[in-house]
PDB file of C-alpha atoms in Angstrom:
ATOM      1  CA  MET E   1     -21.572  -7.158 -30.499  1.00  0.00           C
ATOM      2  CA  SER E   2     -20.639  -6.152 -26.944  1.00  0.00           C
ATOM      3  CA  ALA E   3     -17.224  -5.594 -25.779  1.00  0.00           C
ATOM      4  CA  ALA E   4     -15.860  -8.177 -23.280  1.00  0.00           C
ATOM      5  CA  PRO E   5     -15.638  -6.876 -19.779  1.00  0.00           C
ATOM      6  CA  PHE E   6     -12.429  -5.251 -18.685  1.00  0.00           C
ATOM      7  CA  PRO E   7     -10.227  -7.850 -17.108  1.00  0.00           C
ATOM      8  CA  SER E   8      -9.029  -6.003 -13.898  1.00  0.00           C
ATOM      9  CA  LEU E   9      -6.134  -7.067 -11.994  1.00  0.00           C
ATOM     10  CA  LYS E  10      -7.358  -5.332  -8.664  1.00  0.00           C
ATOM     11  CA  ASN E  11      -6.666  -7.355  -5.478  1.00  0.00           C
ATOM     12  CA  SER E  12      -3.938  -9.398  -7.269  1.00  0.00           C
ATOM     13  CA  PHE E  13      -0.238  -9.566  -7.249  1.00  0.00           C
ATOM     14  CA  LEU E  14       2.131  -8.629 -10.147  1.00  0.00           C
ATOM     15  CA  LEU E  15       5.402 -10.472 -10.109  1.00  0.00           C
ATOM     16  CA  ALA E  16       8.379  -8.679 -12.080  1.00  0.00           C
ATOM     17  CA  MET E  17       9.560 -10.877 -15.020  1.00  0.00           C
ATOM     18  CA  PRO E  18      13.204 -11.873 -14.553  1.00  0.00           C
ATOM     19  CA  GLY E  19      14.360  -9.624 -17.302  1.00  0.00           C
ATOM     20  CA  LEU E  20      12.902  -6.488 -15.842  1.00  0.00           C
ATOM     21  CA  THR E  21      15.796  -4.030 -15.020  1.00  0.00           C
ATOM     22  CA  ASP E  22      14.169  -0.949 -13.672  1.00  0.00           C
ATOM     23  CA  PRO E  23      15.581  -0.519 -10.130  1.00  0.00           C
ATOM     24  CA  MET E  24      12.094  -0.031  -8.527  1.00  0.00           C
ATOM     25  CA  PHE E  25      10.486  -2.853 -10.107  1.00  0.00           C
ATOM     26  CA  SER E  26      13.241  -5.399 -10.640  1.00  0.00           C
ATOM     27  CA  HIS E  27      12.464  -8.581  -8.507  1.00  0.00           C
ATOM     28  CA  SER E  28       9.336  -6.722  -7.237  1.00  0.00           C
ATOM     29  CA  ILE E  29       5.929  -7.985  -6.075  1.00  0.00           C
ATOM     30  CA  THR E  30       3.272  -5.395  -6.512  1.00  0.00           C
ATOM     31  CA  TYR E  31      -0.134  -5.618  -4.935  1.00  0.00           C
ATOM     32  CA  MET E  32      -2.809  -4.258  -7.142  1.00  0.00           C
ATOM     33  CA  CYS E  33      -5.096  -1.715  -5.368  1.00  0.00           C
ATOM     34  CA  GLU E  34      -6.922  -0.511  -8.278  1.00  0.00           C
ATOM     35  CA  HIS E  35      -7.002  -1.382 -11.825  1.00  0.00           C
ATOM     36  CA  GLY E  36      -9.376  -0.078 -14.409  1.00  0.00           C
ATOM     37  CA  GLU E  37      -9.781   1.038 -18.022  1.00  0.00           C
ATOM     38  CA  GLU E  38      -8.598   4.538 -17.058  1.00  0.00           C
ATOM     39  CA  GLY E  39      -5.423   3.596 -14.915  1.00  0.00           C
ATOM     40  CA  ALA E  40      -3.905   1.407 -12.079  1.00  0.00           C
ATOM     41  CA  MET E  41      -2.433   1.875  -8.805  1.00  0.00           C
ATOM     42  CA  GLY E  42      -0.189  -0.691  -6.831  1.00  0.00           C
ATOM     43  CA  ILE E  43       2.004  -1.036  -3.922  1.00  0.00           C
ATOM     44  CA  VAL E  44       5.263  -2.757  -4.022  1.00  0.00           C
ATOM     45  CA  ILE E  45       5.336  -5.070  -1.014  1.00  0.00           C
ATOM     46  CA  ASN E  46       8.926  -6.429  -0.969  1.00  0.00           C
ATOM     47  CA  ARG E  47      11.038  -3.367  -0.660  1.00  0.00           C
ATOM     48  CA  PRO E  48      11.962  -2.578   3.010  1.00  0.00           C
ATOM     49  CA  LEU E  49      13.362   0.916   3.631  1.00  0.00           C
ATOM     50  CA  ASP E  50      15.927   1.835   6.310  1.00  0.00           C
ATOM     51  CA  LEU E  51      12.981   3.036   8.246  1.00  0.00           C
ATOM     52  CA  CYS E  52      10.612   1.751  10.608  1.00  0.00           C
ATOM     53  CA  TRP E  53       7.204   2.619  12.428  1.00  0.00           C
ATOM     54  CA  ARG E  54       8.938   4.281  15.411  1.00  0.00           C
ATOM     55  CA  ASP E  55      10.732   6.644  12.783  1.00  0.00           C
ATOM     56  CA  ILE E  56       7.334   7.657  11.403  1.00  0.00           C
ATOM     57  CA  PHE E  57       5.932   7.939  14.916  1.00  0.00           C
ATOM     58  CA  THR E  58       9.043  10.181  16.022  1.00  0.00           C
ATOM     59  CA  GLN E  59       8.948  12.297  12.635  1.00  0.00           C
ATOM     60  CA  LEU E  60       5.269  12.968  13.075  1.00  0.00           C
ATOM     61  CA  LYS E  61       5.611  13.711  16.880  1.00  0.00           C
ATOM     62  CA  ILE E  62       3.082  10.981  17.795  1.00  0.00           C
ATOM     63  CA  ARG E  63       3.337   9.555  21.209  1.00  0.00           C
ATOM     64  CA  THR E  64       3.548   5.777  21.327  1.00  0.00           C
ATOM     65  CA  LEU E  65       3.098   2.849  23.746  1.00  0.00           C
ATOM     66  CA  ASP E  66       6.222   0.773  24.082  1.00  0.00           C
ATOM     67  CA  SER E  67       4.704  -2.382  22.448  1.00  0.00           C
ATOM     68  CA  GLY E  68       7.563  -3.361  20.256  1.00  0.00           C
ATOM     69  CA  ASP E  69       5.561  -2.861  17.013  1.00  0.00           C
ATOM     70  CA  GLY E  70       7.587   0.256  16.433  1.00  0.00           C
ATOM     71  CA  ASP E  71      10.507  -1.819  14.865  1.00  0.00           C
ATOM     72  CA  GLN E  72       8.437  -3.158  12.057  1.00  0.00           C
ATOM     73  CA  PRO E  73       9.895  -1.893   8.745  1.00  0.00           C
ATOM     74  CA  VAL E  74       8.244   0.582   6.552  1.00  0.00           C
ATOM     75  CA  LEU E  75       8.296  -0.591   2.829  1.00  0.00           C
ATOM     76  CA  ALA E  76       8.960   1.439  -0.297  1.00  0.00           C
ATOM     77  CA  GLY E  77       5.732   1.047  -2.150  1.00  0.00           C
ATOM     78  CA  GLY E  78       6.847   2.606  -5.277  1.00  0.00           C
ATOM     79  CA  PRO E  79       8.081   5.732  -7.122  1.00  0.00           C
ATOM     80  CA  VAL E  80       4.775   7.829  -7.140  1.00  0.00           C
ATOM     81  CA  GLN E  81       3.502  10.121  -4.470  1.00  0.00           C
ATOM     82  CA  VAL E  82       6.778   9.898  -2.371  1.00  0.00           C
ATOM     83  CA  GLU E  83       5.379  12.508   0.198  1.00  0.00           C
ATOM     84  CA  ARG E  84       2.468  10.178   1.080  1.00  0.00           C
ATOM     85  CA  GLY E  85       2.225   7.149   3.412  1.00  0.00           C
ATOM     86  CA  PHE E  86      -0.146   4.138   2.743  1.00  0.00           C
ATOM     87  CA  VAL E  87      -1.386   1.487   5.192  1.00  0.00           C
ATOM     88  CA  LEU E  88      -2.759  -1.859   4.082  1.00  0.00           C
ATOM     89  CA  HIS E  89      -4.855  -3.375   6.656  1.00  0.00           C
ATOM     90  CA  ARG E  90      -7.812  -5.628   7.464  1.00  0.00           C
ATOM     91  CA  PRO E  91     -11.150  -3.938   7.403  1.00  0.00           C
ATOM     92  CA  THR E  92     -12.397  -2.630  10.763  1.00  0.00           C
ATOM     93  CA  GLU E  93     -15.774  -1.309  12.235  1.00  0.00           C
ATOM     94  CA  ARG E  94     -13.822   2.099  12.852  1.00  0.00           C
ATOM     95  CA  VAL E  95     -13.968   4.639   9.911  1.00  0.00           C
ATOM     96  CA  TRP E  96     -10.660   6.333   9.026  1.00  0.00           C
ATOM     97  CA  ASP E  97     -10.386   9.640   7.381  1.00  0.00           C
ATOM     98  CA  ASN E  98      -9.380   8.333   3.998  1.00  0.00           C
ATOM     99  CA  SER E  99      -9.706   4.583   3.145  1.00  0.00           C
ATOM    100  CA  MET E 100     -10.394   2.628   0.213  1.00  0.00           C
ATOM    101  CA  LYS E 101     -11.754  -0.874   0.217  1.00  0.00           C
ATOM    102  CA  ILE E 102      -9.748  -2.987  -1.949  1.00  0.00           C
ATOM    103  CA  SER E 103     -11.544  -6.244  -1.177  1.00  0.00           C
ATOM    104  CA  THR E 104     -13.519  -7.769   1.617  1.00  0.00           C
ATOM    105  CA  GLU E 105     -10.316  -8.646   3.421  1.00  0.00           C
ATOM    106  CA  ILE E 106      -7.990  -5.663   2.467  1.00  0.00           C
ATOM    107  CA  MET E 107      -8.348  -1.891   2.972  1.00  0.00           C
ATOM    108  CA  LEU E 108      -5.843   0.915   1.951  1.00  0.00           C
ATOM    109  CA  THR E 109      -5.765   3.936   4.244  1.00  0.00           C
ATOM    110  CA  THR E 110      -3.705   7.307   3.593  1.00  0.00           C
ATOM    111  CA  SER E 111      -4.795   9.478   6.516  1.00  0.00           C
ATOM    112  CA  LEU E 112      -3.006  10.311   9.665  1.00  0.00           C
ATOM    113  CA  ASP E 113      -5.588   9.101  12.102  1.00  0.00           C
ATOM    114  CA  ILE E 114      -4.656   5.360  11.426  1.00  0.00           C
ATOM    115  CA  ILE E 115      -1.039   6.238  12.169  1.00  0.00           C
ATOM    116  CA  GLY E 116      -1.919   7.729  15.739  1.00  0.00           C
ATOM    117  CA  ALA E 117      -4.257   4.603  16.196  1.00  0.00           C
ATOM    118  CA  LEU E 118      -1.283   2.215  15.437  1.00  0.00           C
ATOM    119  CA  ALA E 119       0.932   4.132  17.786  1.00  0.00           C
ATOM    120  CA  SER E 120      -1.476   3.519  20.753  1.00  0.00           C
ATOM    121  CA  ASN E 121      -2.398   0.047  19.870  1.00  0.00           C
ATOM    122  CA  GLU E 122      -5.706   1.004  18.794  1.00  0.00           C
ATOM    123  CA  GLY E 123      -5.208   0.354  15.039  1.00  0.00           C
ATOM    124  CA  PRO E 124      -6.641  -2.373  12.914  1.00  0.00           C
ATOM    125  CA  PRO E 125      -6.380  -5.856  14.337  1.00  0.00           C
ATOM    126  CA  GLY E 126      -6.150  -8.892  12.177  1.00  0.00           C
ATOM    127  CA  SER E 127      -6.180 -12.512  12.337  1.00  0.00           C
ATOM    128  CA  LEU E 128      -2.976 -13.266  10.414  1.00  0.00           C
ATOM    129  CA  GLU E 129       0.452 -12.855  12.186  1.00  0.00           C
ATOM    130  CA  LYS E 130       0.730  -9.455  13.720  1.00  0.00           C
ATOM    131  CA  ARG E 131       3.573  -8.453  11.131  1.00  0.00           C
ATOM    132  CA  PHE E 132       0.910  -8.781   8.378  1.00  0.00           C
ATOM    133  CA  CYS E 133      -1.985  -7.206   9.986  1.00  0.00           C
ATOM    134  CA  HIS E 134      -1.122  -3.791   8.921  1.00  0.00           C
ATOM    135  CA  GLN E 135       1.898  -2.613   6.744  1.00  0.00           C
ATOM    136  CA  ALA E 136       3.019   0.909   6.097  1.00  0.00           C
ATOM    137  CA  PHE E 137       4.341   1.952   2.844  1.00  0.00           C
ATOM    138  CA  GLN E 138       5.998   5.193   1.525  1.00  0.00           C
ATOM    139  CA  CYS E 139       4.962   6.054  -2.022  1.00  0.00           C
ATOM    140  CA  ALA E 140       2.963   3.841  -4.422  1.00  0.00           C
ATOM    141  CA  ALA E 141       3.189   2.797  -8.153  1.00  0.00           C
ATOM    142  CA  GLY E 142       0.716   4.187 -10.642  1.00  0.00           C
ATOM    143  CA  TRP E 143       0.018   3.780 -14.309  1.00  0.00           C
ATOM    144  CA  LEU E 144      -2.307   5.685 -16.778  1.00  0.00           C
ATOM    145  CA  PHE E 145      -3.855   4.132 -19.779  1.00  0.00           C
ATOM    146  CA  HIS E 146      -3.063   6.229 -22.803  1.00  0.00           C
ATOM    147  CA  ARG E 147      -5.469   5.273 -25.642  1.00  0.00           C
ATOM    148  CA  LYS E 148      -2.695   5.320 -28.309  1.00  0.00           C
ATOM    149  CA  ARG E 149       0.268   4.033 -26.332  1.00  0.00           C
ATOM    150  CA  GLY E 150      -1.270   1.560 -24.049  1.00  0.00           C
ATOM    151  CA  TRP E 151      -0.124   1.569 -20.258  1.00  0.00           C
ATOM    152  CA  VAL E 152       2.344   4.204 -19.246  1.00  0.00           C
ATOM    153  CA  GLN E 153       3.718   4.656 -15.833  1.00  0.00           C
ATOM    154  CA  ALA E 154       2.380   7.865 -14.017  1.00  0.00           C
TER     155      ALA E 154
END
């Protein structure tokens, strides 16, 4: 008898249960970027930081065009990889240095080249409202599957 296929939650949203008290995940909505038998990675999409794109451009010394996009908030994606930035965006013909295709409509990029492109209005376009065409996150949320204990936060 063969095992049932793994029920992946990739490209899905997880909504925090009302009783969840962890400060990072309480009332959170997490977009699942990867989910497999060995682990999972998601980004919390509803935790704005006191930080905007303009702050990121300034910190990285990236010259920007004054398009007004710099005021868009950066979101706290989770408690893992706090030194790393993530950009969720629509797929483009341009190839970024470090991207992962999540679905036919969503990509995740973690390389500096996309930040420079966004600063100069050459980043990924989209057909949704401009605010949702691309979004920056600091950190992520990760889980590993431990064979004896089940899912544990990484």
